[in-house]
Amino acid sequence: EAQVTQNPRYLITVTGKKLTVTCSQNMNHEYMSWYRQDPGLGLRQIYYSMNVEVTDKGDVPEGYKVSRKEKRNFPLILESPSPNQTSLYFCASRITGGGTEAFFGQGTRLTVV
Amino acid sequence: TQLLEQSPQFLSIQEGENLTVYCNSSSVFSSLQWYRQEPGEGPVLLVTVVTGGEVKKLKRLTFQFGDARKDSSLHITAAQPGDTGLYLCAGVKRNAGNMLTFGGGTRLMVKP
């Protein structure tokens, strides 16, 4: 089954404790993205990657890092999480950029206390 | 200020009513997509419109892309409780790395 898998689904952590949210897709898509979703703001792009070893900042990259060492995986790293990073995070993948369909994971709800 | 403004933000209607959701921008997009999101899930694509003035129909849903490719609308005829959800428009700009930029969303509730 074609899918995007995120882990964990839920995470509560403390300020400053490094964490990684994993994302994996089995569709051989080149393009992967991370978004955060906050009430009334829709989905805002954090980082995106057009292929292996190619990453770029989205609209809200501060406080986040990503890596793309393999085509299927695109982890999101919070080196020193802060309460303003409490949010619902989604990973997505597409065949290429442009108007192709984005497939989303089920989301990771992160709470930083 | 968001690049894509959706209105209304919230909509609560009775089953059988019609409704229109708007997605507006001052920017031109190479294509525009509409997604629907249910609680606990990621967004799922409904439609992609590419050509200015394009109209696409998906059962009781009608999507239109503005002539200038800056705006779009989603019209639902005879809404049903199963239409309840968060509707998101998203624009693609080729000169911005083909980033997909989302509007703030319209939360629709259809009451039986």
PDB file of N, CA and C in Angstrom, chain A residues 9 31 35 37 40-45 48 50 57-59 88 90 94 97-107, chain B residues 2 9 30-31 33 35 37 40-45 48 86 88 92 94 96-105 107:
ATOM      1  N   ARG A   9       3.306   9.348  16.527  1.00  0.00           N
ATOM      2  CA  ARG A   9       2.057  10.070  16.284  1.00  0.00           C
ATOM      3  C   ARG A   9       1.846  11.147  17.341  1.00  0.00           C
ATOM      4  N   TYR A  31      10.239  14.338  -4.216  1.00  0.00           N
ATOM      5  CA  TYR A  31       9.955  15.583  -3.488  1.00  0.00           C
ATOM      6  C   TYR A  31       9.309  15.252  -2.149  1.00  0.00           C
ATOM      7  N   TYR A  35       5.517  20.134   7.079  1.00  0.00           N
ATOM      8  CA  TYR A  35       4.622  21.250   7.374  1.00  0.00           C
ATOM      9  C   TYR A  35       4.275  21.225   8.860  1.00  0.00           C
ATOM     10  N   GLN A  37       0.955  22.587  11.261  1.00  0.00           N
ATOM     11  CA  GLN A  37      -0.417  23.062  11.144  1.00  0.00           C
ATOM     12  C   GLN A  37      -0.864  23.644  12.472  1.00  0.00           C
ATOM     13  N   GLY A  40      -6.176  28.141  12.240  1.00  0.00           N
ATOM     14  CA  GLY A  40      -6.351  29.374  11.485  1.00  0.00           C
ATOM     15  C   GLY A  40      -5.216  29.723  10.542  1.00  0.00           C
ATOM     16  N   LEU A  41      -4.115  28.988  10.625  1.00  0.00           N
ATOM     17  CA  LEU A  41      -2.948  29.299   9.783  1.00  0.00           C
ATOM     18  C   LEU A  41      -2.739  28.283   8.678  1.00  0.00           C
ATOM     19  N   GLY A  42      -3.567  27.272   8.610  1.00  0.00           N
ATOM     20  CA  GLY A  42      -3.400  26.246   7.580  1.00  0.00           C
ATOM     21  C   GLY A  42      -2.114  25.480   7.783  1.00  0.00           C
ATOM     22  N   LEU A  43      -1.532  25.042   6.695  1.00  0.00           N
ATOM     23  CA  LEU A  43      -0.266  24.291   6.725  1.00  0.00           C
ATOM     24  C   LEU A  43       0.851  25.216   6.259  1.00  0.00           C
ATOM     25  N   ARG A  44       1.870  25.350   7.063  1.00  0.00           N
ATOM     26  CA  ARG A  44       3.008  26.183   6.692  1.00  0.00           C
ATOM     27  C   ARG A  44       4.228  25.279   6.483  1.00  0.00           C
ATOM     28  N   GLN A  45       4.906  25.510   5.376  1.00  0.00           N
ATOM     29  CA  GLN A  45       6.013  24.629   5.024  1.00  0.00           C
ATOM     30  C   GLN A  45       7.269  24.983   5.820  1.00  0.00           C
ATOM     31  N   TYR A  48      11.741  21.623   2.594  1.00  0.00           N
ATOM     32  CA  TYR A  48      11.411  20.682   1.554  1.00  0.00           C
ATOM     33  C   TYR A  48      12.690  20.146   0.920  1.00  0.00           C
ATOM     34  N   MET A  50      14.011  18.344  -2.832  1.00  0.00           N
ATOM     35  CA  MET A  50      13.663  17.964  -4.207  1.00  0.00           C
ATOM     36  C   MET A  50      14.326  16.662  -4.620  1.00  0.00           C
ATOM     37  N   LYS A  57      14.891  25.702   2.605  1.00  0.00           N
ATOM     38  CA  LYS A  57      13.986  26.242   3.614  1.00  0.00           C
ATOM     39  C   LYS A  57      12.632  26.559   3.016  1.00  0.00           C
ATOM     40  N   GLY A  58      11.609  26.323   3.841  1.00  0.00           N
ATOM     41  CA  GLY A  58      10.270  26.737   3.487  1.00  0.00           C
ATOM     42  C   GLY A  58       9.972  28.094   4.102  1.00  0.00           C
ATOM     43  N   ASP A  59       8.731  28.276   4.554  1.00  0.00           N
ATOM     44  CA  ASP A  59       8.320  29.568   5.100  1.00  0.00           C
ATOM     45  C   ASP A  59       8.677  29.754   6.576  1.00  0.00           C
ATOM     46  N   LEU A  88       0.969  20.570  15.263  1.00  0.00           N
ATOM     47  CA  LEU A  88       0.706  19.312  14.550  1.00  0.00           C
ATOM     48  C   LEU A  88       1.566  19.323  13.300  1.00  0.00           C
ATOM     49  N   PHE A  90       3.122  17.572   9.750  1.00  0.00           N
ATOM     50  CA  PHE A  90       2.833  16.631   8.671  1.00  0.00           C
ATOM     51  C   PHE A  90       4.018  16.542   7.722  1.00  0.00           C
ATOM     52  N   ARG A  94       5.746  13.922  -2.986  1.00  0.00           N
ATOM     53  CA  ARG A  94       5.178  14.067  -4.338  1.00  0.00           C
ATOM     54  C   ARG A  94       6.145  13.456  -5.341  1.00  0.00           C
ATOM     55  N   GLY A  97       7.988  18.245  -8.198  1.00  0.00           N
ATOM     56  CA  GLY A  97       7.293  19.450  -7.795  1.00  0.00           C
ATOM     57  C   GLY A  97       6.137  19.687  -8.748  1.00  0.00           C
ATOM     58  N   GLY A  98       5.722  20.918  -8.889  1.00  0.00           N
ATOM     59  CA  GLY A  98       4.637  21.221  -9.803  1.00  0.00           C
ATOM     60  C   GLY A  98       3.285  20.829  -9.245  1.00  0.00           C
ATOM     61  N   GLY A  99       2.335  20.568 -10.097  1.00  0.00           N
ATOM     62  CA  GLY A  99       0.964  20.325  -9.664  1.00  0.00           C
ATOM     63  C   GLY A  99       0.634  18.905  -9.335  1.00  0.00           C
ATOM     64  N   THR A 100       1.614  18.105  -9.017  1.00  0.00           N
ATOM     65  CA  THR A 100       1.313  16.717  -8.693  1.00  0.00           C
ATOM     66  C   THR A 100       0.756  16.596  -7.281  1.00  0.00           C
ATOM     67  N   GLU A 101       0.042  15.514  -7.045  1.00  0.00           N
ATOM     68  CA  GLU A 101      -0.625  15.289  -5.773  1.00  0.00           C
ATOM     69  C   GLU A 101       0.392  15.089  -4.664  1.00  0.00           C
ATOM     70  N   ALA A 102       0.147  15.746  -3.527  1.00  0.00           N
ATOM     71  CA  ALA A 102       0.951  15.531  -2.330  1.00  0.00           C
ATOM     72  C   ALA A 102       0.269  14.481  -1.467  1.00  0.00           C
ATOM     73  N   PHE A 103       1.032  13.485  -1.047  1.00  0.00           N
ATOM     74  CA  PHE A 103       0.536  12.443  -0.151  1.00  0.00           C
ATOM     75  C   PHE A 103       1.066  12.752   1.247  1.00  0.00           C
ATOM     76  N   PHE A 104       0.156  12.784   2.211  1.00  0.00           N
ATOM     77  CA  PHE A 104       0.508  13.182   3.563  1.00  0.00           C
ATOM     78  C   PHE A 104       0.532  11.998   4.512  1.00  0.00           C
ATOM     79  N   GLY A 105       1.411  12.097   5.508  1.00  0.00           N
ATOM     80  CA  GLY A 105       1.371  11.176   6.624  1.00  0.00           C
ATOM     81  C   GLY A 105       0.202  11.514   7.532  1.00  0.00           C
ATOM     82  N   GLN A 106       0.062  10.747   8.614  1.00  0.00           N
ATOM     83  CA  GLN A 106      -1.087  10.937   9.510  1.00  0.00           C
ATOM     84  C   GLN A 106      -0.848  12.012  10.555  1.00  0.00           C
ATOM     85  N   GLY A 107       0.345  12.568  10.576  1.00  0.00           N
ATOM     86  CA  GLY A 107       0.599  13.674  11.489  1.00  0.00           C
ATOM     87  C   GLY A 107       1.264  13.256  12.788  1.00  0.00           C
TER      88      GLY A 107
ATOM     89  N   GLN B   2      -1.270  35.877   5.004  1.00  0.00           N
ATOM     90  CA  GLN B   2      -1.013  34.672   4.237  1.00  0.00           C
ATOM     91  C   GLN B   2      -1.062  34.962   2.751  1.00  0.00           C
ATOM     92  N   GLN B   9     -13.734  31.281   7.219  1.00  0.00           N
ATOM     93  CA  GLN B   9     -12.896  30.381   8.025  1.00  0.00           C
ATOM     94  C   GLN B   9     -13.736  29.254   8.593  1.00  0.00           C
ATOM     95  N   SER B  30       0.915  28.543 -10.879  1.00  0.00           N
ATOM     96  CA  SER B  30       0.932  27.676 -12.052  1.00  0.00           C
ATOM     97  C   SER B  30      -0.180  26.636 -11.958  1.00  0.00           C
ATOM     98  N   SER B  31      -0.567  26.269 -10.764  1.00  0.00           N
ATOM     99  CA  SER B  31      -1.710  25.382 -10.571  1.00  0.00           C
ATOM    100  C   SER B  31      -2.222  25.564  -9.145  1.00  0.00           C
ATOM    101  N   GLN B  33      -4.556  23.503  -5.991  1.00  0.00           N
ATOM    102  CA  GLN B  33      -5.142  22.248  -5.542  1.00  0.00           C
ATOM    103  C   GLN B  33      -6.102  22.502  -4.385  1.00  0.00           C
ATOM    104  N   TYR B  35      -7.679  20.366  -1.071  1.00  0.00           N
ATOM    105  CA  TYR B  35      -7.567  19.183  -0.236  1.00  0.00           C
ATOM    106  C   TYR B  35      -8.681  19.203   0.801  1.00  0.00           C
ATOM    107  N   GLN B  37      -9.415  17.568   4.733  1.00  0.00           N
ATOM    108  CA  GLN B  37      -8.764  16.936   5.869  1.00  0.00           C
ATOM    109  C   GLN B  37      -9.787  16.589   6.931  1.00  0.00           C
ATOM    110  N   GLY B  40      -7.566  13.886  12.765  1.00  0.00           N
ATOM    111  CA  GLY B  40      -6.644  12.775  12.976  1.00  0.00           C
ATOM    112  C   GLY B  40      -6.000  12.247  11.713  1.00  0.00           C
ATOM    113  N   GLU B  41      -6.237  12.922  10.595  1.00  0.00           N
ATOM    114  CA  GLU B  41      -5.684  12.458   9.326  1.00  0.00           C
ATOM    115  C   GLU B  41      -4.951  13.587   8.621  1.00  0.00           C
ATOM    116  N   GLY B  42      -4.138  13.214   7.639  1.00  0.00           N
ATOM    117  CA  GLY B  42      -3.523  14.228   6.799  1.00  0.00           C
ATOM    118  C   GLY B  42      -4.470  14.630   5.683  1.00  0.00           C
ATOM    119  N   PRO B  43      -4.212  15.775   5.046  1.00  0.00           N
ATOM    120  CA  PRO B  43      -5.060  16.214   3.932  1.00  0.00           C
ATOM    121  C   PRO B  43      -5.022  15.218   2.778  1.00  0.00           C
ATOM    122  N   VAL B  44      -6.141  15.139   2.054  1.00  0.00           N
ATOM    123  CA  VAL B  44      -6.246  14.270   0.888  1.00  0.00           C
ATOM    124  C   VAL B  44      -6.686  15.109  -0.297  1.00  0.00           C
ATOM    125  N   LEU B  45      -6.000  14.939  -1.424  1.00  0.00           N
ATOM    126  CA  LEU B  45      -6.286  15.752  -2.606  1.00  0.00           C
ATOM    127  C   LEU B  45      -7.689  15.474  -3.166  1.00  0.00           C
ATOM    128  N   THR B  48      -6.975  19.139  -8.811  1.00  0.00           N
ATOM    129  CA  THR B  48      -5.961  20.093  -9.240  1.00  0.00           C
ATOM    130  C   THR B  48      -6.505  20.838 -10.454  1.00  0.00           C
ATOM    131  N   LEU B  86     -12.272  19.902   7.020  1.00  0.00           N
ATOM    132  CA  LEU B  86     -11.469  21.099   6.780  1.00  0.00           C
ATOM    133  C   LEU B  86     -11.056  21.094   5.313  1.00  0.00           C
ATOM    134  N   LEU B  88      -8.884  22.833   2.335  1.00  0.00           N
ATOM    135  CA  LEU B  88      -7.665  23.625   2.178  1.00  0.00           C
ATOM    136  C   LEU B  88      -7.367  23.826   0.706  1.00  0.00           C
ATOM    137  N   VAL B  92       0.672  26.331  -6.283  1.00  0.00           N
ATOM    138  CA  VAL B  92       2.035  25.951  -6.667  1.00  0.00           C
ATOM    139  C   VAL B  92       2.645  27.088  -7.470  1.00  0.00           C
ATOM    140  N   ARG B  94       5.986  27.921  -9.644  1.00  0.00           N
ATOM    141  CA  ARG B  94       7.162  27.294 -10.263  1.00  0.00           C
ATOM    142  C   ARG B  94       8.445  28.031  -9.904  1.00  0.00           C
ATOM    143  N   ALA B  96       9.294  29.330  -7.234  1.00  0.00           N
ATOM    144  CA  ALA B  96       9.610  29.200  -5.806  1.00  0.00           C
ATOM    145  C   ALA B  96       9.868  27.739  -5.489  1.00  0.00           C
ATOM    146  N   GLY B  97      10.629  27.064  -6.339  1.00  0.00           N
ATOM    147  CA  GLY B  97      10.967  25.665  -6.104  1.00  0.00           C
ATOM    148  C   GLY B  97       9.774  24.737  -6.117  1.00  0.00           C
ATOM    149  N   ASN B  98       8.693  25.154  -6.804  1.00  0.00           N
ATOM    150  CA  ASN B  98       7.462  24.356  -6.847  1.00  0.00           C
ATOM    151  C   ASN B  98       6.886  24.083  -5.468  1.00  0.00           C
ATOM    152  N   MET B  99       7.145  25.000  -4.547  1.00  0.00           N
ATOM    153  CA  MET B  99       6.571  24.861  -3.207  1.00  0.00           C
ATOM    154  C   MET B  99       5.062  24.905  -3.267  1.00  0.00           C
ATOM    155  N   LEU B 100       4.449  24.106  -2.389  1.00  0.00           N
ATOM    156  CA  LEU B 100       2.998  24.078  -2.267  1.00  0.00           C
ATOM    157  C   LEU B 100       2.650  24.963  -1.076  1.00  0.00           C
ATOM    158  N   THR B 101       1.942  26.068  -1.340  1.00  0.00           N
ATOM    159  CA  THR B 101       1.591  27.016  -0.281  1.00  0.00           C
ATOM    160  C   THR B 101       0.105  26.905   0.021  1.00  0.00           C
ATOM    161  N   PHE B 102      -0.218  26.694   1.296  1.00  0.00           N
ATOM    162  CA  PHE B 102      -1.604  26.448   1.689  1.00  0.00           C
ATOM    163  C   PHE B 102      -2.296  27.705   2.210  1.00  0.00           C
ATOM    164  N   GLY B 103      -3.596  27.761   1.989  1.00  0.00           N
ATOM    165  CA  GLY B 103      -4.436  28.750   2.642  1.00  0.00           C
ATOM    166  C   GLY B 103      -4.725  28.319   4.070  1.00  0.00           C
ATOM    167  N   GLY B 104      -5.431  29.200   4.813  1.00  0.00           N
ATOM    168  CA  GLY B 104      -5.696  28.935   6.219  1.00  0.00           C
ATOM    169  C   GLY B 104      -6.774  27.886   6.476  1.00  0.00           C
ATOM    170  N   GLY B 105      -7.521  27.535   5.438  1.00  0.00           N
ATOM    171  CA  GLY B 105      -8.524  26.484   5.601  1.00  0.00           C
ATOM    172  C   GLY B 105      -9.913  27.018   5.901  1.00  0.00           C
ATOM    173  N   ARG B 107     -13.304  25.485   7.766  1.00  0.00           N
ATOM    174  CA  ARG B 107     -13.862  24.353   8.516  1.00  0.00           C
ATOM    175  C   ARG B 107     -15.365  24.316   8.298  1.00  0.00           C
TER     176      ARG B 107
END
